[in-house]
PDB file of C-alpha atoms in Angstrom:
ATOM      1  CA  VAL A 621      53.834   7.347 -26.997  1.00 50.00           C
ATOM      2  CA  PHE A 622      54.159   4.206 -24.906  1.00 51.00           C
ATOM      3  CA  ILE A 623      52.382   5.875 -21.981  1.00 54.00           C
ATOM      4  CA  ASN A 624      49.504   6.997 -24.208  1.00 49.00           C
ATOM      5  CA  ALA A 625      49.152   3.527 -25.710  1.00 50.00           C
ATOM      6  CA  LEU A 626      49.170   1.936 -22.241  1.00 53.00           C
ATOM      7  CA  TYR A 627      46.532   4.402 -21.048  1.00 47.00           C
ATOM      8  CA  ALA A 628      44.349   3.552 -24.052  1.00 48.00           C
ATOM      9  CA  VAL A 629      44.665  -0.182 -23.288  1.00 48.00           C
ATOM     10  CA  ILE A 630      43.676   0.400 -19.661  1.00 51.00           C
ATOM     11  CA  ILE A 631      40.618   2.407 -20.729  1.00 45.00           C
ATOM     12  CA  ASN A 632      39.565  -0.337 -23.154  1.00 48.00           C
ATOM     13  CA  ILE A 633      40.021  -3.047 -20.508  1.00 53.00           C
ATOM     14  CA  ARG A 634      37.966  -1.017 -18.003  1.00 51.00           C
ATOM     15  CA  PHE A 635      35.192  -0.570 -20.555  1.00 45.00           C
ATOM     16  CA  PHE A 636      35.264  -4.292 -21.385  1.00 48.00           C
ATOM     17  CA  LEU A 637      35.038  -5.246 -17.701  1.00 50.00           C
ATOM     18  CA  LEU A 638      32.119  -2.882 -17.129  1.00 45.00           C
ATOM     19  CA  LEU A 639      30.335  -4.405 -20.111  1.00 42.00           C
ATOM     20  CA  LEU A 640      30.870  -7.900 -18.723  1.00 45.00           C
ATOM     21  CA  LEU A 641      29.532  -6.853 -15.321  1.00 44.00           C
ATOM     22  CA  GLN A 642      26.437  -5.350 -16.891  1.00 42.00           C
ATOM     23  CA  ARG A 643      25.789  -8.539 -18.845  1.00 42.00           C
ATOM     24  CA  ARG A 644      26.478 -10.746 -15.830  1.00 43.00           C
ATOM     25  CA  PHE A 645      24.428  -8.888 -13.253  1.00 40.00           C
ATOM     26  CA  VAL A 646      21.744  -7.271 -15.371  1.00 41.00           C
ATOM     27  CA  LEU A 647      18.348  -7.396 -13.653  1.00 39.00           C
ATOM     28  CA  PRO A 648      15.476  -9.281 -15.233  1.00 44.00           C
ATOM     29  CA  LYS A 649      13.111  -7.051 -17.188  1.00 44.00           C
ATOM     30  CA  ARG A 650      10.342  -7.425 -14.602  1.00 42.00           C
ATOM     31  CA  ALA A 651      12.556  -6.379 -11.694  1.00 40.00           C
ATOM     32  CA  ALA A 652      14.070  -3.496 -13.644  1.00 44.00           C
ATOM     33  CA  GLN A 653      10.668  -2.008 -14.328  1.00 50.00           C
ATOM     34  CA  CYS A 654       9.256  -1.936 -10.815  1.00 53.00           C
ATOM     35  CA  PRO A 655      10.184  -2.798  -7.198  1.00 58.00           C
ATOM     36  CA  PRO A 656       9.979  -6.503  -6.249  1.00 62.00           C
ATOM     37  CA  SER A 657       6.970  -6.007  -3.962  1.00 70.00           C
ATOM     38  CA  ILE A 658       4.981  -4.308  -6.725  1.00 76.00           C
ATOM     39  CA  ALA A 659       6.042  -6.911  -9.279  1.00 80.00           C
ATOM     40  CA  ASP A 660       4.950  -9.700  -6.914  1.00 82.00           C
ATOM     41  CA  TYR A 661       1.628  -7.950  -6.325  1.00 82.00           C
ATOM     42  CA  ARG A 662       1.051  -7.537 -10.049  1.00 81.00           C
ATOM     43  CA  ASP A 663       1.778 -11.226 -10.628  1.00 83.00           C
ATOM     44  CA  GLY A 664      -0.437 -12.425  -7.771  1.00 84.00           C
ATOM     45  CA  TYR A 665       2.408 -13.313  -5.373  1.00 87.00           C
ATOM     46  CA  PRO A 666       3.272 -16.556  -7.167  1.00 87.00           C
ATOM     47  CA  ASP A 667       5.862 -17.597  -4.558  1.00 88.00           C
ATOM     48  CA  ILE A 668       3.568 -17.213  -1.531  1.00 90.00           C
ATOM     49  CA  LYS A 669       1.734 -20.355  -0.452  1.00 93.00           C
ATOM     50  CA  ASP A 670      -1.695 -20.347   1.139  1.00 95.00           C
ATOM     51  CA  ASP A 671      -1.716 -21.306   4.840  1.00 96.00           C
ATOM     52  CA  LYS A 672      -5.239 -22.502   5.594  1.00 96.00           C
ATOM     53  CA  SER A 673      -4.537 -22.543   9.335  1.00 96.00           C
ATOM     54  CA  LYS A 674      -4.366 -18.732   9.366  1.00 96.00           C
ATOM     55  CA  ASN A 675      -7.644 -16.819   9.376  1.00 97.00           C
ATOM     56  CA  ALA A 676      -6.965 -13.688  11.435  1.00 96.00           C
ATOM     57  CA  ASN A 677      -7.783 -11.202   8.664  1.00 97.00           C
ATOM     58  CA  TYR A 678     -11.073 -12.846   7.815  1.00 98.00           C
ATOM     59  CA  GLU A 679     -12.036 -13.193  11.483  1.00 97.00           C
ATOM     60  CA  PHE A 680     -11.220  -9.523  12.019  1.00 97.00           C
ATOM     61  CA  TYR A 681     -13.355  -8.484   9.056  1.00 97.00           C
ATOM     62  CA  ILE A 682     -16.374 -10.467  10.231  1.00 97.00           C
ATOM     63  CA  GLY A 683     -16.085  -8.906  13.697  1.00 96.00           C
ATOM     64  CA  LYS A 684     -14.890 -11.999  15.516  1.00 96.00           C
ATOM     65  CA  ILE A 685     -11.528 -10.701  16.830  1.00 95.00           C
ATOM     66  CA  PRO A 686      -9.887  -7.287  17.459  1.00 94.00           C
ATOM     67  CA  PHE A 687      -6.902  -6.286  15.380  1.00 92.00           C
ATOM     68  CA  HIS A 688      -4.592  -7.336  18.222  1.00 82.00           C
ATOM     69  CA  ARG A 689      -4.744  -7.833  21.963  1.00 74.00           C
ATOM     70  CA  LYS A 690      -4.767  -4.064  22.619  1.00 78.00           C
ATOM     71  CA  GLY A 691      -6.911  -3.281  19.605  1.00 85.00           C
ATOM     72  CA  VAL A 692     -10.625  -3.025  18.988  1.00 92.00           C
ATOM     73  CA  LEU A 693     -13.185  -4.731  16.779  1.00 96.00           C
ATOM     74  CA  ILE A 694     -13.727  -3.451  13.254  1.00 96.00           C
ATOM     75  CA  ASP A 695     -17.249  -2.217  14.036  1.00 95.00           C
ATOM     76  CA  THR A 696     -15.809  -0.011  16.792  1.00 95.00           C
ATOM     77  CA  ILE A 697     -13.373   1.491  14.297  1.00 96.00           C
ATOM     78  CA  LEU A 698     -16.074   2.127  11.723  1.00 94.00           C
ATOM     79  CA  ALA A 699     -18.421   3.650  14.308  1.00 95.00           C
ATOM     80  CA  ASN A 700     -15.961   5.797  16.249  1.00 96.00           C
ATOM     81  CA  TRP A 701     -12.867   6.576  14.201  1.00 96.00           C
ATOM     82  CA  TRP A 702     -14.394   8.470  11.270  1.00 96.00           C
ATOM     83  CA  GLY A 703     -13.085  12.040  11.459  1.00 94.00           C
ATOM     84  CA  ARG A 704     -10.752  11.214  14.341  1.00 96.00           C
ATOM     85  CA  TYR A 705      -7.712  12.396  12.469  1.00 93.00           C
ATOM     86  CA  ASP A 706      -5.577  12.318  15.600  1.00 93.00           C
ATOM     87  CA  ILE A 707      -6.156   8.576  16.032  1.00 94.00           C
ATOM     88  CA  LEU A 708      -5.770   7.786  12.348  1.00 94.00           C
ATOM     89  CA  GLU A 709      -2.520   9.748  12.185  1.00 92.00           C
ATOM     90  CA  GLU A 710      -0.864   8.749  15.441  1.00 90.00           C
ATOM     91  CA  ARG A 711      -1.744   5.063  15.629  1.00 90.00           C
ATOM     92  CA  HIS A 712       0.293   2.763  13.417  1.00 88.00           C
ATOM     93  CA  ASP A 713      -1.146  -0.627  14.361  1.00 90.00           C
ATOM     94  CA  TYR A 714      -4.467  -0.659  12.506  1.00 94.00           C
ATOM     95  CA  ILE A 715      -3.730   0.042   8.853  1.00 94.00           C
ATOM     96  CA  GLN A 716      -2.316  -3.442   8.192  1.00 94.00           C
ATOM     97  CA  TRP A 717      -5.569  -4.968   9.475  1.00 96.00           C
ATOM     98  CA  LEU A 718      -7.936  -2.675   7.624  1.00 97.00           C
ATOM     99  CA  PHE A 719      -5.985  -3.225   4.404  1.00 97.00           C
ATOM    100  CA  PRO A 720      -4.239  -6.600   4.503  1.00 96.00           C
ATOM    101  CA  THR A 721      -1.885  -7.709   1.743  1.00 94.00           C
ATOM    102  CA  GLN A 722      -0.189 -11.000   1.009  1.00 94.00           C
ATOM    103  CA  ASP A 723       3.292  -9.578   1.528  1.00 87.00           C
ATOM    104  CA  GLY A 724       2.493  -8.703   5.141  1.00 78.00           C
ATOM    105  CA  SER A 725       4.138  -5.884   7.090  1.00 82.00           C
ATOM    106  CA  ASP A 726       7.615  -5.117   8.369  1.00 77.00           C
ATOM    107  CA  PHE A 727       6.179  -2.643  10.885  1.00 78.00           C
ATOM    108  CA  ASN A 728       3.448  -4.605  12.666  1.00 83.00           C
ATOM    109  CA  TYR A 729       4.373  -7.920  14.260  1.00 78.00           C
ATOM    110  CA  TYR A 730       0.737  -8.698  15.077  1.00 86.00           C
ATOM    111  CA  ALA A 731      -0.546  -8.251  11.530  1.00 91.00           C
ATOM    112  CA  GLN A 732      -0.932 -11.531   9.656  1.00 94.00           C
ATOM    113  CA  PRO A 733      -0.236 -11.560   5.910  1.00 94.00           C
ATOM    114  CA  LEU A 734      -3.409 -12.015   3.903  1.00 96.00           C
ATOM    115  CA  GLN A 735      -3.931 -15.646   2.905  1.00 96.00           C
ATOM    116  CA  LYS A 736      -5.341 -16.602  -0.467  1.00 96.00           C
ATOM    117  CA  HIS A 737      -8.323 -18.411   1.072  1.00 97.00           C
ATOM    118  CA  GLU A 738      -9.036 -15.334   3.213  1.00 98.00           C
ATOM    119  CA  LYS A 739      -9.174 -13.208   0.064  1.00 97.00           C
ATOM    120  CA  LYS A 740     -11.877 -15.451  -1.355  1.00 97.00           C
ATOM    121  CA  ALA A 741     -13.807 -15.527   1.924  1.00 98.00           C
ATOM    122  CA  ILE A 742     -13.810 -11.729   2.365  1.00 98.00           C
ATOM    123  CA  CYS A 743     -14.795 -11.159  -1.264  1.00 97.00           C
ATOM    124  CA  ALA A 744     -17.618 -13.720  -0.986  1.00 97.00           C
ATOM    125  CA  ASP A 745     -18.990 -12.154   2.212  1.00 97.00           C
ATOM    126  CA  SER A 746     -21.037  -9.097   1.217  1.00 96.00           C
ATOM    127  CA  GLU A 747     -20.869  -7.592   4.717  1.00 97.00           C
ATOM    128  CA  ALA A 748     -17.114  -8.026   4.993  1.00 97.00           C
ATOM    129  CA  SER A 749     -16.608  -6.688   1.473  1.00 97.00           C
ATOM    130  CA  GLY A 750     -18.766  -3.678   2.321  1.00 97.00           C
ATOM    131  CA  ARG A 751     -16.593  -3.008   5.349  1.00 97.00           C
ATOM    132  CA  VAL A 752     -13.552  -2.862   3.067  1.00 98.00           C
ATOM    133  CA  VAL A 753     -15.212  -0.079   1.076  1.00 97.00           C
ATOM    134  CA  PHE A 754     -16.233   1.771   4.241  1.00 97.00           C
ATOM    135  CA  CYS A 755     -12.656   1.598   5.526  1.00 97.00           C
ATOM    136  CA  TYR A 756     -11.513   3.066   2.223  1.00 97.00           C
ATOM    137  CA  LYS A 757     -14.053   5.885   2.553  1.00 97.00           C
ATOM    138  CA  MET A 758     -12.811   6.613   6.072  1.00 97.00           C
ATOM    139  CA  MET A 759      -9.202   6.834   4.937  1.00 95.00           C
ATOM    140  CA  LEU A 760     -10.142   8.976   1.937  1.00 95.00           C
ATOM    141  CA  ASP A 761     -11.809  11.398   4.346  1.00 94.00           C
ATOM    142  CA  PHE A 762      -8.600  11.382   6.376  1.00 93.00           C
ATOM    143  CA  TYR A 763      -6.676  12.315   3.223  1.00 91.00           C
ATOM    144  CA  GLY A 764      -9.114  15.058   2.217  1.00 91.00           C
ATOM    145  CA  MET A 765     -11.209  13.172  -0.326  1.00 92.00           C
ATOM    146  CA  LYS A 766     -14.637  11.628  -0.539  1.00 94.00           C
ATOM    147  CA  LEU A 767     -15.990   8.572  -2.308  1.00 95.00           C
ATOM    148  CA  PHE A 768     -19.201   8.497  -4.326  1.00 94.00           C
ATOM    149  CA  PRO A 769     -21.347   5.387  -4.919  1.00 91.00           C
ATOM    150  CA  SER A 770     -20.107   5.336  -8.520  1.00 90.00           C
ATOM    151  CA  GLY A 771     -16.557   4.854  -7.223  1.00 92.00           C
ATOM    152  CA  GLU A 772     -15.521   8.358  -8.254  1.00 93.00           C
ATOM    153  CA  VAL A 773     -13.354  10.349  -5.850  1.00 93.00           C
ATOM    154  CA  GLU A 774     -13.417  14.103  -5.310  1.00 93.00           C
ATOM    155  CA  ARG A 775     -11.806  16.550  -2.934  1.00 91.00           C
ATOM    156  CA  SER A 776     -13.624  17.128   0.339  1.00 91.00           C
ATOM    157  CA  GLU A 777     -14.320  20.473   1.954  1.00 90.00           C
ATOM    158  CA  CYS A 778     -11.260  20.139   4.222  1.00 87.00           C
ATOM    159  CA  TYR A 779      -8.841  18.963   1.540  1.00 85.00           C
ATOM    160  CA  LEU A 780      -6.423  21.896   1.992  1.00 84.00           C
ATOM    161  CA  GLU A 781      -5.824  21.077   5.652  1.00 85.00           C
ATOM    162  CA  ARG A 782      -5.701  17.333   5.076  1.00 85.00           C
ATOM    163  CA  PHE A 783      -3.380  17.560   2.078  1.00 81.00           C
ATOM    164  CA  ALA A 784      -0.994  19.721   4.104  1.00 78.00           C
ATOM    165  CA  ALA A 785      -0.929  17.034   6.793  1.00 73.00           C
ATOM    166  CA  LEU A 786      -0.320  14.383   4.144  1.00 75.00           C
ATOM    167  CA  ASN A 787       2.675  16.269   2.810  1.00 74.00           C
ATOM    168  CA  THR A 788       4.257  16.536   6.252  1.00 75.00           C
ATOM    169  CA  SER A 789       3.741  12.869   7.233  1.00 75.00           C
ATOM    170  CA  SER A 790       5.590  10.708   4.741  1.00 76.00           C
ATOM    171  CA  HIS A 791       4.482   7.432   6.336  1.00 84.00           C
ATOM    172  CA  ASN A 792       1.075   8.107   4.807  1.00 85.00           C
ATOM    173  CA  HIS A 793       2.595   7.505   1.385  1.00 85.00           C
ATOM    174  CA  ARG A 794       3.340   3.928   2.422  1.00 87.00           C
ATOM    175  CA  ARG A 795      -0.168   3.657   3.811  1.00 91.00           C
ATOM    176  CA  ILE A 796      -1.671   4.738   0.498  1.00 91.00           C
ATOM    177  CA  THR A 797       0.397   2.143  -1.333  1.00 90.00           C
ATOM    178  CA  ARG A 798      -0.909  -0.532   1.032  1.00 93.00           C
ATOM    179  CA  ILE A 799      -4.509   0.667   0.704  1.00 95.00           C
ATOM    180  CA  LEU A 800      -4.432   0.532  -3.075  1.00 94.00           C
ATOM    181  CA  LYS A 801      -2.743  -2.867  -3.140  1.00 94.00           C
ATOM    182  CA  SER A 802      -5.285  -4.238  -0.664  1.00 96.00           C
ATOM    183  CA  LEU A 803      -8.219  -2.899  -2.684  1.00 96.00           C
ATOM    184  CA  GLY A 804      -6.911  -4.817  -5.664  1.00 94.00           C
ATOM    185  CA  GLU A 805      -6.450  -7.961  -3.579  1.00 94.00           C
ATOM    186  CA  LEU A 806      -9.988  -7.760  -2.208  1.00 96.00           C
ATOM    187  CA  ASP A 807     -11.767  -7.383  -5.540  1.00 95.00           C
ATOM    188  CA  HIS A 808     -12.145  -3.590  -5.502  1.00 96.00           C
ATOM    189  CA  GLU A 809      -9.735  -2.862  -8.330  1.00 94.00           C
ATOM    190  CA  TYR A 810     -12.378  -0.644  -9.955  1.00 93.00           C
ATOM    191  CA  LEU A 811     -11.924   1.954  -7.197  1.00 95.00           C
ATOM    192  CA  LYS A 812      -8.238   2.572  -7.814  1.00 92.00           C
ATOM    193  CA  PRO A 813      -8.261   4.522 -11.119  1.00 91.00           C
ATOM    194  CA  HIS A 814     -10.562   7.156  -9.597  1.00 91.00           C
ATOM    195  CA  PHE A 815      -8.050   7.767  -6.815  1.00 90.00           C
ATOM    196  CA  PHE A 816      -5.289   8.438  -9.353  1.00 86.00           C
ATOM    197  CA  GLU A 817      -7.544  10.781 -11.298  1.00 85.00           C
ATOM    198  CA  VAL A 818      -7.854  13.053  -8.268  1.00 81.00           C
ATOM    199  CA  CYS A 819      -4.202  13.009  -7.181  1.00 72.00           C
ATOM    200  CA  PRO A 820      -2.850  15.178 -10.035  1.00 51.00           C
ATOM    201  CA  LYS A 821      -5.573  17.791  -9.476  1.00 52.00           C
ATOM    202  CA  ARG A 822      -4.717  17.956  -5.807  1.00 49.00           C
ATOM    203  CA  SER A 823      -0.964  18.067  -6.183  1.00 46.00           C
ATOM    204  CA  ASN A 824      -1.107  20.718  -8.902  1.00 45.00           C
ATOM    205  CA  SER A 825      -3.558  22.991  -7.125  1.00 48.00           C
ATOM    206  CA  VAL A 826      -2.287  22.842  -3.560  1.00 48.00           C
ATOM    207  CA  ARG A 827       0.920  24.384  -2.328  1.00 45.00           C
ATOM    208  CA  THR A 828       2.220  23.487   1.097  1.00 38.00           C
ATOM    209  CA  PRO A 829       5.421  24.527   2.903  1.00 34.00           C
TER     210      PRO A 829
END
């Protein structure tokens, strides 16, 4: 009887300690609902300060500088990289420049985080803003989709091949996250829902090894 009573006390103490730990270390509601980077994006990166001395993203988008010392100008990318799936797949140094975000990149030392004043400058420049949309169209083609002037997205003729490649290259999932976040940052939020409308149709209708 004594052993059973002692065991019951131990169980109750363990439960009480677990309850205390949950109360002490419970995550805030915002953090529990989504990853920190997504929560920061949703809230406009409140903890990131604007550095007006940094303008690399804006200068890249107006064609003033290449994306790094071994890179090329944005007009060269837009003119020559469409349909070059080998380049778009194998190179990993351009995506952070085509689609900058305020949280920067852990994978590209040369990519500067998007500054708040750069956001305003790119959005206010019709040519630069148009280049953002063209970059999105190029990447949609890479992923087997096409963009219409209305903003709607549909599967392209080569979607089976491209979707198979997407399934076998998981780094493209991180790229897509960056692309969608950047579109929202650069005042093209209206394009994002159409992308999500197509994804279920593609994933349900395509089977890959």
